[in-house]
CSV table of C-alpha atoms in Angstrom, one decimal:
chain,number,residue,atom,x,y,z
A,1290,MET,CA,8.6,25.7,-26.3
A,1291,SER,CA,8.0,22.2,-27.7
A,1292,TYR,CA,9.5,19.0,-26.4
A,1293,GLU,CA,10.5,15.7,-28.0
A,1294,PHE,CA,9.7,12.6,-26.0
A,1295,VAL,CA,12.1,9.7,-26.3
A,1296,GLY,CA,12.6,6.4,-24.6
A,1297,GLU,CA,9.9,4.3,-22.9
A,1298,ILE,CA,6.9,6.1,-24.4
A,1299,GLU,CA,4.8,3.1,-25.7
A,1300,THR,CA,2.3,3.3,-22.8
A,1301,ILE,CA,1.9,7.1,-22.8
A,1302,THR,CA,-1.0,8.6,-24.7
A,1303,GLU,CA,-0.8,11.7,-26.8
A,1304,ARG,CA,-3.0,13.5,-24.3
A,1305,GLN,CA,-0.7,12.5,-21.5
A,1306,ILE,CA,2.4,13.7,-23.4
A,1307,GLU,CA,0.5,17.0,-24.0
A,1308,PHE,CA,-0.2,17.3,-20.2
A,1309,VAL,CA,3.4,16.5,-19.2
A,1310,SER,CA,4.6,19.2,-21.7
A,1311,GLU,CA,2.3,21.7,-20.0
A,1312,VAL,CA,3.7,20.9,-16.6
A,1313,LEU,CA,7.3,21.2,-17.9
A,1314,LYS,CA,6.5,24.6,-19.4
A,1315,LYS,CA,5.0,25.7,-16.1
A,1316,HIS,CA,8.3,24.8,-14.4
A,1317,LYS,CA,10.2,26.6,-17.1
A,1318,CYS,CA,12.1,23.6,-18.3
A,1319,THR,CA,14.4,24.8,-21.1
A,1320,GLY,CA,15.6,21.6,-22.5
A,1321,SER,CA,13.9,20.2,-25.6
A,1322,ILE,CA,14.5,16.5,-25.1
A,1323,VAL,CA,12.3,14.6,-22.6
A,1324,THR,CA,13.7,11.2,-21.7
A,1325,VAL,CA,11.2,8.6,-20.4
A,1326,GLU,CA,12.5,5.6,-18.4
A,1327,ALA,CA,10.7,2.7,-16.8
A,1328,VAL,CA,11.0,2.6,-13.0
A,1329,GLY,CA,11.3,-0.6,-11.1
A,1330,LYS,CA,11.1,-4.2,-12.3
A,1331,LYS,CA,8.3,-6.5,-13.5
A,1332,GLY,CA,5.9,-7.1,-10.6
A,1333,ASP,CA,6.8,-4.0,-8.7
A,1334,ASN,CA,3.5,-2.3,-9.5
A,1335,TYR,CA,0.2,-3.6,-10.9
A,1336,GLY,CA,-2.0,-0.5,-10.6
A,1337,ALA,CA,-0.1,1.7,-13.0
A,1338,TYR,CA,2.9,2.1,-15.3
A,1339,VAL,CA,5.6,4.0,-13.5
A,1340,LYS,CA,8.1,6.1,-15.4
A,1341,ARG,CA,10.9,8.6,-14.7
A,1342,ILE,CA,10.7,11.7,-16.8
A,1343,LYS,CA,14.0,13.6,-17.2
A,1344,VAL,CA,14.8,16.9,-19.0
A,1345,GLU,CA,18.4,18.1,-19.4
A,1346,GLN,CA,18.2,21.9,-19.2
A,1347,GLU,CA,20.3,24.5,-21.0
A,1348,ASP,CA,22.1,25.4,-17.8
A,1349,GLY,CA,23.2,21.8,-17.3
A,1350,ASN,CA,20.8,21.0,-14.5
A,1351,GLU,CA,18.3,18.2,-14.8
A,1352,PHE,CA,14.6,18.3,-13.9
A,1353,LYS,CA,13.1,14.9,-13.0
A,1354,MET,CA,9.6,13.7,-12.1
A,1355,ILE,CA,8.0,10.3,-11.5
A,1356,ALA,CA,4.9,9.7,-13.6
A,1357,LYS,CA,2.2,7.2,-12.6
A,1358,ILE,CA,0.3,6.3,-15.8
A,1359,ALA,CA,-3.0,4.6,-16.0
A,1360,PRO,CA,-3.2,1.5,-18.3
A,1361,ALA,CA,-5.3,2.3,-21.4
A,1362,ASN,CA,-6.0,-1.4,-22.1
A,1363,MET,CA,-9.8,-1.7,-21.8
A,1364,ILE,CA,-9.7,-5.3,-20.6
A,1365,LEU,CA,-7.5,-4.3,-17.7
A,1366,ARG,CA,-9.6,-1.3,-16.9
A,1367,GLU,CA,-12.8,-3.4,-16.8
A,1368,GLN,CA,-11.1,-5.9,-14.4
A,1369,ARG,CA,-9.6,-3.3,-12.1
A,1370,PRO,CA,-11.2,0.0,-10.9
A,1371,VAL,CA,-8.5,2.2,-12.5
A,1372,ASN,CA,-10.7,5.3,-12.4
A,1373,ASP,CA,-11.1,4.8,-8.6
A,1374,PHE,CA,-7.4,4.1,-8.1
A,1375,PHE,CA,-6.4,7.4,-9.7
A,1376,ALA,CA,-9.3,9.4,-8.2
A,1377,ASN,CA,-8.2,8.3,-4.7
A,1378,GLU,CA,-4.6,9.2,-5.3
A,1379,THR,CA,-5.4,12.5,-6.9
A,1380,LEU,CA,-7.5,13.5,-3.9
A,1381,ILE,CA,-4.7,12.4,-1.5
A,1382,TYR,CA,-1.9,14.4,-3.2
A,1383,ASN,CA,-3.9,17.4,-4.3
A,1384,GLU,CA,-6.0,18.0,-1.2
A,1385,LEU,CA,-5.5,15.7,1.8
A,1386,LEU,CA,-1.7,15.8,2.2
A,1387,PRO,CA,-1.6,19.6,1.8
A,1388,MET,CA,-4.4,19.8,4.4
A,1389,PHE,CA,-2.3,17.7,6.8
A,1390,ARG,CA,0.7,19.9,6.2
A,1391,LYS,CA,-1.4,23.0,7.0
A,1392,LEU,CA,-2.6,21.4,10.2
A,1393,GLN,CA,1.0,20.6,11.3
A,1394,GLU,CA,2.1,24.1,10.6
A,1395,ASN,CA,-0.8,25.7,12.4
A,1396,PHE,CA,0.0,23.6,15.5
A,1397,GLY,CA,3.7,24.2,15.4
A,1398,VAL,CA,4.8,20.7,14.8
A,1399,PRO,CA,8.6,20.7,14.4
A,1400,ASP,CA,10.0,19.9,11.0
A,1401,ASN,CA,11.5,16.5,12.0
A,1402,ASP,CA,8.0,15.3,13.1
A,1403,LYS,CA,6.1,16.6,10.1
A,1404,PHE,CA,4.6,13.9,7.8
A,1405,LYS,CA,6.7,13.9,4.6
A,1406,PHE,CA,5.4,13.2,1.1
A,1407,PRO,CA,6.6,13.9,-2.4
A,1408,ILE,CA,5.5,17.1,-4.2
A,1409,CYS,CA,2.7,16.6,-6.7
A,1410,TYR,CA,3.5,18.6,-9.9
A,1411,GLY,CA,0.2,17.9,-11.5
A,1412,THR,CA,-2.6,15.4,-12.1
A,1413,LEU,CA,-4.9,14.6,-15.1
A,1414,ASP,CA,-8.1,12.7,-14.3
A,1415,GLU,CA,-9.5,12.3,-17.8
A,1416,PRO,CA,-10.6,8.6,-18.4
A,1417,ILE,CA,-8.0,6.6,-20.3
A,1418,ASN,CA,-5.5,9.5,-19.9
A,1419,GLU,CA,-5.1,9.5,-16.1
A,1420,ILE,CA,-1.6,10.5,-14.9
A,1421,ILE,CA,0.0,11.7,-11.7
A,1422,LEU,CA,3.3,13.6,-11.7
A,1423,LEU,CA,5.3,13.4,-8.5
A,1424,GLU,CA,8.6,14.6,-7.2
A,1425,ASP,CA,11.4,12.1,-7.8
A,1426,LEU,CA,12.8,11.1,-4.4
A,1427,GLU,CA,16.0,9.5,-5.8
A,1428,PRO,CA,18.1,12.7,-5.6
A,1429,TYR,CA,17.3,12.7,-1.8
A,1430,ASN,CA,18.8,9.2,-1.5
A,1431,TYR,CA,15.5,7.5,-1.0
A,1432,VAL,CA,15.5,3.9,-2.2
A,1433,MET,CA,13.1,1.0,-2.5
A,1434,LEU,CA,14.1,-2.1,-0.7
A,1435,ASN,CA,14.0,-5.6,-2.1
A,1436,LYS,CA,10.5,-6.9,-1.7
A,1437,THR,CA,11.6,-10.5,-1.3
A,1438,GLU,CA,13.7,-9.7,1.8
A,1439,PRO,CA,11.9,-9.5,5.1
A,1440,LEU,CA,12.0,-6.2,6.9
A,1441,SER,CA,14.2,-5.9,10.0
A,1442,ASP,CA,13.0,-4.7,13.4
A,1443,GLU,CA,14.6,-1.3,12.9
A,1444,ILE,CA,12.9,-0.8,9.5
A,1445,VAL,CA,9.5,-1.9,10.8
A,1446,LYS,CA,9.7,0.7,13.6
A,1447,THR,CA,10.7,3.4,11.1
A,1448,VAL,CA,7.5,2.6,9.1
A,1449,LEU,CA,5.3,2.3,12.2
A,1450,LYS,CA,6.5,5.7,13.4
A,1451,ASN,CA,5.6,7.2,10.0
A,1452,LEU,CA,2.3,5.3,9.9
A,1453,ALA,CA,1.3,6.5,13.4
A,1454,ASN,CA,2.0,10.1,12.2
A,1455,PHE,CA,-0.2,9.6,9.2
A,1456,HIS,CA,-3.1,8.1,11.1
A,1457,SER,CA,-2.8,10.7,13.9
A,1458,LEU,CA,-3.6,13.4,11.3
A,1459,SER,CA,-7.0,11.8,10.5
A,1460,TYR,CA,-7.9,11.9,14.2
A,1461,VAL,CA,-6.8,15.5,14.4
A,1462,LEU,CA,-8.8,16.5,11.3
A,1463,ARG,CA,-11.8,14.7,12.7
A,1464,ASN,CA,-11.6,16.6,16.0
A,1465,LYS,CA,-10.6,20.0,14.7
A,1466,GLU,CA,-12.4,20.2,11.4
A,1467,PRO,CA,-15.0,17.4,11.3
A,1468,GLN,CA,-16.9,18.6,8.2
A,1469,VAL,CA,-13.7,18.6,6.2
A,1470,PHE,CA,-12.8,15.2,7.5
A,1471,ASP,CA,-16.3,13.8,6.6
A,1472,LYS,CA,-15.9,15.2,3.1
A,1473,PHE,CA,-12.7,13.3,2.6
A,1474,MET,CA,-14.1,10.1,4.0
A,1475,GLY,CA,-17.2,10.4,1.8
A,1476,THR,CA,-15.1,11.1,-1.3
A,1477,LEU,CA,-12.5,8.3,-1.1
A,1478,VAL,CA,-13.6,5.1,-2.8
A,1479,ASN,CA,-12.8,1.7,-1.3
A,1480,ALA,CA,-11.2,0.4,-4.5
A,1481,SER,CA,-10.3,-2.9,-2.9
A,1482,VAL,CA,-14.1,-3.8,-2.8
A,1483,ASN,CA,-15.4,-3.3,-6.3
A,1484,PRO,CA,-19.0,-4.6,-6.5
A,1485,LYS,CA,-18.8,-5.0,-10.3
A,1486,THR,CA,-15.9,-7.4,-10.1
A,1487,MET,CA,-16.3,-8.9,-6.6
A,1488,ALA,CA,-17.6,-12.3,-7.7
A,1489,GLN,CA,-14.7,-12.6,-10.1
A,1490,THR,CA,-12.2,-11.4,-7.5
A,1491,GLN,CA,-13.5,-14.0,-5.0
A,1492,MET,CA,-13.2,-16.8,-7.6
A,1493,PHE,CA,-9.6,-15.7,-8.4
A,1494,PHE,CA,-8.7,-15.8,-4.7
A,1495,GLU,CA,-10.2,-19.3,-4.4
A,1496,HIS,CA,-8.3,-20.6,-7.4
A,1497,ALA,CA,-5.1,-19.0,-6.2
A,1498,LEU,CA,-5.4,-20.3,-2.6
A,1499,ASN,CA,-6.4,-23.8,-3.8
A,1500,ASP,CA,-3.4,-23.8,-6.0
A,1501,LEU,CA,-1.2,-22.5,-3.2
A,1502,LYS,CA,-2.4,-25.3,-0.9
A,1503,SER,CA,-0.8,-27.9,-3.0
A,1504,ILE,CA,2.7,-27.0,-1.8
A,1505,PHE,CA,2.0,-27.8,1.9
A,1506,ASP,CA,2.3,-31.2,3.5
A,1507,LYS,CA,0.9,-30.7,7.0
A,1508,ASP,CA,-2.9,-30.6,7.6
A,1509,ARG,CA,-2.3,-27.6,10.0
A,1510,TYR,CA,-1.5,-25.4,7.0
A,1511,LYS,CA,-3.8,-27.0,4.4
A,1512,ASN,CA,-6.8,-26.7,6.8
A,1513,THR,CA,-6.0,-23.1,7.6
A,1514,ILE,CA,-5.8,-22.2,3.8
A,1515,ASP,CA,-9.2,-24.0,3.3
A,1516,TYR,CA,-10.6,-22.0,6.2
A,1517,VAL,CA,-9.4,-18.7,4.8
A,1518,MET,CA,-10.5,-19.5,1.3
A,1519,GLN,CA,-14.1,-20.2,2.4
A,1520,HIS,CA,-14.5,-16.9,4.4
A,1521,LEU,CA,-12.0,-14.3,3.3
A,1522,VAL,CA,-13.9,-12.0,0.9
A,1523,LYS,CA,-17.3,-12.1,2.8
A,1524,THR,CA,-15.7,-11.5,6.2
A,1525,TRP,CA,-13.5,-8.7,4.8
A,1526,MET,CA,-16.6,-7.0,3.3
A,1527,LYS,CA,-18.5,-7.3,6.6
A,1528,LEU,CA,-15.6,-5.7,8.5
A,1529,VAL,CA,-15.3,-2.9,6.0
A,1530,SER,CA,-19.1,-2.2,6.2
A,1531,ALA,CA,-19.2,-2.4,10.0
A,1532,ASP,CA,-16.3,0.0,10.5
A,1533,LYS,CA,-17.2,2.5,7.8
A,1534,GLY,CA,-17.8,5.9,9.5
A,1535,SER,CA,-16.7,4.5,12.9
A,1536,LYS,CA,-15.3,7.2,15.3
A,1537,TYR,CA,-12.1,5.1,15.3
A,1538,SER,CA,-11.7,5.0,11.5
A,1539,VAL,CA,-8.9,6.9,9.8
A,1540,ILE,CA,-7.9,7.5,6.2
A,1541,GLN,CA,-5.6,4.5,5.9
A,1542,HIS,CA,-2.9,3.9,3.4
A,1543,GLY,CA,-4.6,0.7,2.3
A,1544,ASP,CA,-1.7,-1.1,0.5
A,1545,LEU,CA,1.2,-0.9,2.9
A,1546,TRP,CA,4.0,-3.2,1.8
A,1547,THR,CA,7.7,-3.0,0.9
A,1548,ASN,CA,7.3,-1.6,-2.6
A,1549,ASN,CA,5.0,1.3,-1.4
A,1550,ILE,CA,7.6,2.7,1.0
A,1551,MET,CA,10.8,4.6,0.1
A,1552,PHE,CA,13.6,4.6,2.6
A,1553,GLN,CA,16.5,6.9,3.3
A,1554,MET,CA,19.4,4.6,4.3
A,1555,GLN,CA,22.7,5.6,6.0
A,1556,ASP,CA,25.3,3.0,6.5
A,1557,GLY,CA,22.7,0.3,6.2
A,1558,HIS,CA,20.3,1.8,8.7
A,1559,PRO,CA,17.0,3.7,8.0
A,1560,SER,CA,17.0,7.4,8.8
A,1561,GLY,CA,13.5,7.9,7.6
A,1562,CYS,CA,10.8,6.8,5.1
A,1563,ILE,CA,8.1,8.1,2.9
A,1564,LEU,CA,4.9,6.3,2.0
A,1565,ILE,CA,3.9,6.2,-1.6
A,1566,ASP,CA,1.0,4.8,-3.7
A,1567,TYR,CA,-2.2,5.9,-2.1
A,1568,GLN,CA,-4.5,4.3,-4.7
A,1569,LEU,CA,-6.2,2.0,-2.2
A,1570,SER,CA,-6.6,4.6,0.6
A,1571,ARG,CA,-9.9,4.3,2.3
A,1572,ASP,CA,-12.0,4.7,5.4
A,1573,SER,CA,-11.0,2.0,7.9
A,1574,VAL,CA,-9.4,1.4,11.3
A,1575,PRO,CA,-5.6,1.7,11.7
A,1576,VAL,CA,-4.9,-2.0,12.4
A,1577,ALA,CA,-5.6,-3.0,8.7
A,1578,ASP,CA,-2.4,-1.1,7.7
A,1579,ILE,CA,-0.4,-2.5,10.6
A,1580,HIS,CA,-1.4,-6.1,9.9
A,1581,ASN,CA,-0.7,-5.7,6.2
A,1582,LEU,CA,2.8,-4.4,6.9
A,1583,ILE,CA,3.7,-7.0,9.5
A,1584,PHE,CA,2.2,-10.1,8.0
A,1585,SER,CA,3.3,-9.5,4.4
A,1586,CYS,CA,6.7,-8.0,5.0
A,1587,THR,CA,8.3,-9.6,8.0
A,1588,ASP,CA,9.5,-13.2,8.7
A,1589,TYR,CA,8.5,-15.5,11.6
A,1590,ALA,CA,11.8,-15.1,13.5
A,1591,THR,CA,11.7,-11.3,13.6
A,1592,ARG,CA,8.0,-11.3,14.5
A,1593,SER,CA,8.5,-13.7,17.3
A,1594,ARG,CA,11.0,-11.4,18.9
A,1595,HIS,CA,9.4,-8.1,18.3
A,1596,TYR,CA,5.6,-8.3,17.4
A,1597,TYR,CA,4.2,-7.1,20.8
A,1598,GLU,CA,7.0,-4.5,21.0
A,1599,TRP,CA,5.9,-3.2,17.6
A,1600,ILE,CA,2.3,-3.0,18.7
A,1601,ASP,CA,3.2,-1.1,21.8
A,1602,PHE,CA,5.5,1.2,19.8
A,1603,TYR,CA,2.9,2.1,17.3
A,1604,HIS,CA,0.3,3.0,19.9
A,1605,SER,CA,2.8,5.1,21.9
A,1606,GLU,CA,3.9,6.9,18.8
A,1607,LEU,CA,0.3,7.6,17.9
A,1608,ASP,CA,-0.1,9.1,21.4
A,1609,ARG,CA,3.1,11.2,21.0
A,1610,TYR,CA,2.0,12.7,17.7
A,1611,LEU,CA,-1.5,13.4,19.0
A,1612,GLN,CA,-0.1,15.4,21.9
A,1613,TYR,CA,1.0,18.1,19.4
A,1614,TYR,CA,-2.7,18.8,18.9
A,1615,ASP,CA,-3.8,18.6,22.6
A,1616,LEU,CA,-5.3,15.1,22.0
A,1617,LYS,CA,-4.8,11.9,23.9
A,1618,VAL,CA,-4.7,8.4,22.5
A,1619,ASN,CA,-6.9,7.1,25.2
A,1620,TYR,CA,-9.6,9.5,23.9
A,1621,VAL,CA,-9.3,8.9,20.1
A,1622,TYR,CA,-8.2,5.2,20.0
A,1623,PRO,CA,-8.0,3.5,23.4
A,1624,ARG,CA,-5.7,0.6,23.9
A,1625,ASP,CA,-8.5,-1.9,24.6
A,1626,LYS,CA,-10.2,-0.9,21.3
A,1627,PHE,CA,-6.9,-1.1,19.5
A,1628,ASP,CA,-6.3,-4.6,20.8
A,1629,ALA,CA,-9.8,-5.7,20.0
A,1630,ASP,CA,-9.4,-4.5,16.4
A,1631,LEU,CA,-6.1,-6.4,16.1
A,1632,LYS,CA,-8.0,-9.6,16.8
A,1633,ARG,CA,-11.0,-8.7,14.6
A,1634,TYR,CA,-8.8,-8.1,11.6
A,1635,GLY,CA,-6.3,-10.8,12.3
A,1636,LYS,CA,-7.9,-13.6,10.2
A,1637,PRO,CA,-8.8,-11.5,7.2
A,1638,ALA,CA,-5.3,-10.0,7.3
A,1639,LEU,CA,-3.9,-13.5,7.2
A,1640,GLY,CA,-5.9,-14.3,4.1
A,1641,LEU,CA,-4.6,-11.2,2.3
A,1642,ALA,CA,-1.1,-12.0,3.4
A,1643,LEU,CA,-1.4,-15.5,1.8
A,1644,ILE,CA,-2.3,-13.9,-1.5
A,1645,MET,CA,0.4,-11.2,-1.2
A,1646,LEU,CA,3.3,-13.6,-0.2
A,1647,ASN,CA,2.4,-15.9,-3.1
A,1648,PHE,CA,3.4,-13.2,-5.5
A,1649,THR,CA,5.7,-10.8,-3.7
A,1650,GLN,CA,8.2,-13.6,-2.9
A,1651,ARG,CA,8.7,-14.5,-6.6
A,1652,PRO,CA,11.9,-13.3,-8.3
A,1653,VAL,CA,11.5,-11.0,-11.3
A,1654,GLN,CA,11.8,-13.8,-13.8
A,1655,GLU,CA,8.9,-15.6,-12.3
A,1656,VAL,CA,6.5,-12.7,-11.8
A,1657,PRO,CA,3.4,-12.3,-14.0
A,1658,ASP,CA,3.4,-9.1,-15.8
A,1659,LEU,CA,0.5,-6.6,-16.1
A,1660,ALA,CA,-0.7,-8.1,-19.3
A,1661,ALA,CA,-1.2,-11.5,-17.5
A,1662,PHE,CA,-4.2,-9.9,-15.8
A,1663,GLU,CA,-6.0,-9.8,-19.1
A,1664,LYS,CA,-6.4,-13.6,-18.8
A,1665,ILE,CA,-8.1,-13.5,-15.5
A,1666,ASP,CA,-11.8,-14.1,-15.9
A,1667,GLY,CA,-12.6,-16.0,-12.7
A,1668,THR,CA,-13.1,-19.3,-14.4
A,1669,ASN,CA,-9.5,-20.5,-13.8
A,1670,LEU,CA,-6.0,-19.5,-12.8
A,1671,PRO,CA,-3.7,-18.5,-15.7
A,1672,ASP,CA,-0.5,-20.6,-15.9
A,1673,SER,CA,1.8,-17.7,-15.0
A,1674,PHE,CA,0.1,-17.4,-11.6
A,1675,LYS,CA,0.4,-21.1,-10.6
A,1676,VAL,CA,3.0,-22.3,-8.1
A,1677,GLY,CA,3.6,-25.4,-10.2
A,1678,GLN,CA,5.4,-23.1,-12.7
A,1679,LEU,CA,7.9,-21.9,-10.1
A,1680,MET,CA,11.4,-23.0,-9.3
A,1681,ASP,CA,11.8,-25.2,-6.3
A,1682,LYS,CA,13.8,-22.5,-4.5
A,1683,THR,CA,10.9,-20.0,-5.0
A,1684,VAL,CA,8.3,-22.5,-3.7
A,1685,GLY,CA,10.4,-23.1,-0.7
A,1686,VAL,CA,10.6,-19.4,0.2
A,1687,ILE,CA,6.9,-18.9,-0.3
A,1688,LYS,CA,6.1,-22.0,1.8
A,1689,GLU,CA,8.4,-20.9,4.7
A,1690,ARG,CA,7.0,-17.4,4.8
A,1691,ILE,CA,3.4,-18.6,4.7
A,1692,GLU,CA,3.9,-21.3,7.4
A,1693,GLY,CA,5.4,-18.6,9.5
A,1694,VAL,CA,2.5,-16.2,9.2
A,1695,ILE,CA,0.0,-19.0,10.0
A,1696,ASP,CA,2.1,-20.0,13.0
A,1697,SER,CA,2.2,-16.4,14.2
A,1698,CYS,CA,-1.6,-16.1,13.9
A,1699,PHE,CA,-2.1,-19.2,16.1
A,1700,GLU,CA,0.4,-17.8,18.6
A,1701,TYR,CA,-1.2,-14.3,18.8
A,1702,GLY,CA,-4.7,-15.8,19.2
A,1703,TYR,CA,-6.0,-14.7,15.8
A,1704,LEU,CA,-6.5,-18.4,14.8
A,1705,ALA,CA,-7.8,-21.2,17.0
A,1706,ASP,CA,-9.5,-24.4,15.7
A,1707,THR,CA,-9.5,-24.1,11.9
A,1708,THR,CA,-12.5,-26.5,11.7
A,1709,GLN,CA,-14.8,-23.9,13.3
A,1710,THR,CA,-17.3,-22.3,11.0
A,1711,ASN,CA,-17.3,-18.7,12.2
A,1712,PHE,CA,-14.5,-16.8,10.6
A,1713,MET,CA,-15.3,-13.7,12.5
């Protein structure tokens, strides 16, 4: 059986086409035409090209997969640890998530409380030709929400419930099969901290934050951005190093924001969600995922009403899931440790939120594309990244969301006097 690939095939290598064909044959796909479509919009994903692969079969049924395809451009691959991205996600889908499912089945976790994830149809880890083939969730009515819209209280709780389930399984694996857990922790690479490009990354952050500072009028916000800019990368690396191997560490998602979550919606309300994109999964404490979600994906008004409720909800859900395995949250992640970690990670999480909001709040026509990253060398900020190139409306949205995050950090005690020198 041979297949003809048509559509958006420019970024797919011959070896990847060969691999996809092998997977289609394995699943007995009888149609001969394989249609490839781009998934999402510009700016939805910077770690891979995402495509939908469709085959119309002889019986009239359609077989569909989602393909995550590594960029072959050598400049992009030198700037970003693409090998690590795909190695992490391959490990998660091929080994970790099936292990989690086995644990849940062994302990009799009911289906409605099992952690859900898409089927992985196959992975190829050859350099330049990396590809991951996943179940298409669209037929099950899963959708991606608008990244520029802040998440509601109801949606945040849906994600936190799922996140508590995911984190609980790390604690279970550590307690029930510690050697297996250590193997996973030792194999995952922290792709967010790449020693080869760290100096360049730090310069990019400094240029981006300095450029961002220009849209603010009040010293409160300018001083905070200066404060973050001076300490973000070094402090983040210190925390990562200090918590590596901690008994409270889990395999975290690592990049939890709106575009990495698929939701099932019924009459405008979430009935469930599935986490996707595990490229930045790593060894860390749970609060890093929580802060990333809340600071980058909610607005000030919703946080003001629900933040402490969300924190309580996550911790109680973590306890509820652990009880399936005869574990207690006070043993694996006590509330006082949880609260202390929220404060320790508050300021670095703010810094990452400033970078995220600067780009996630841009409409598609103002978002830099993947090729724009070729121009990043650390010496300056490419024009397509600068806020001066944006429409006034976009600048206003970014400004409001960032002011809100900074105000929240002051209110929650994660920021005090921004003239102090100790960022920790």
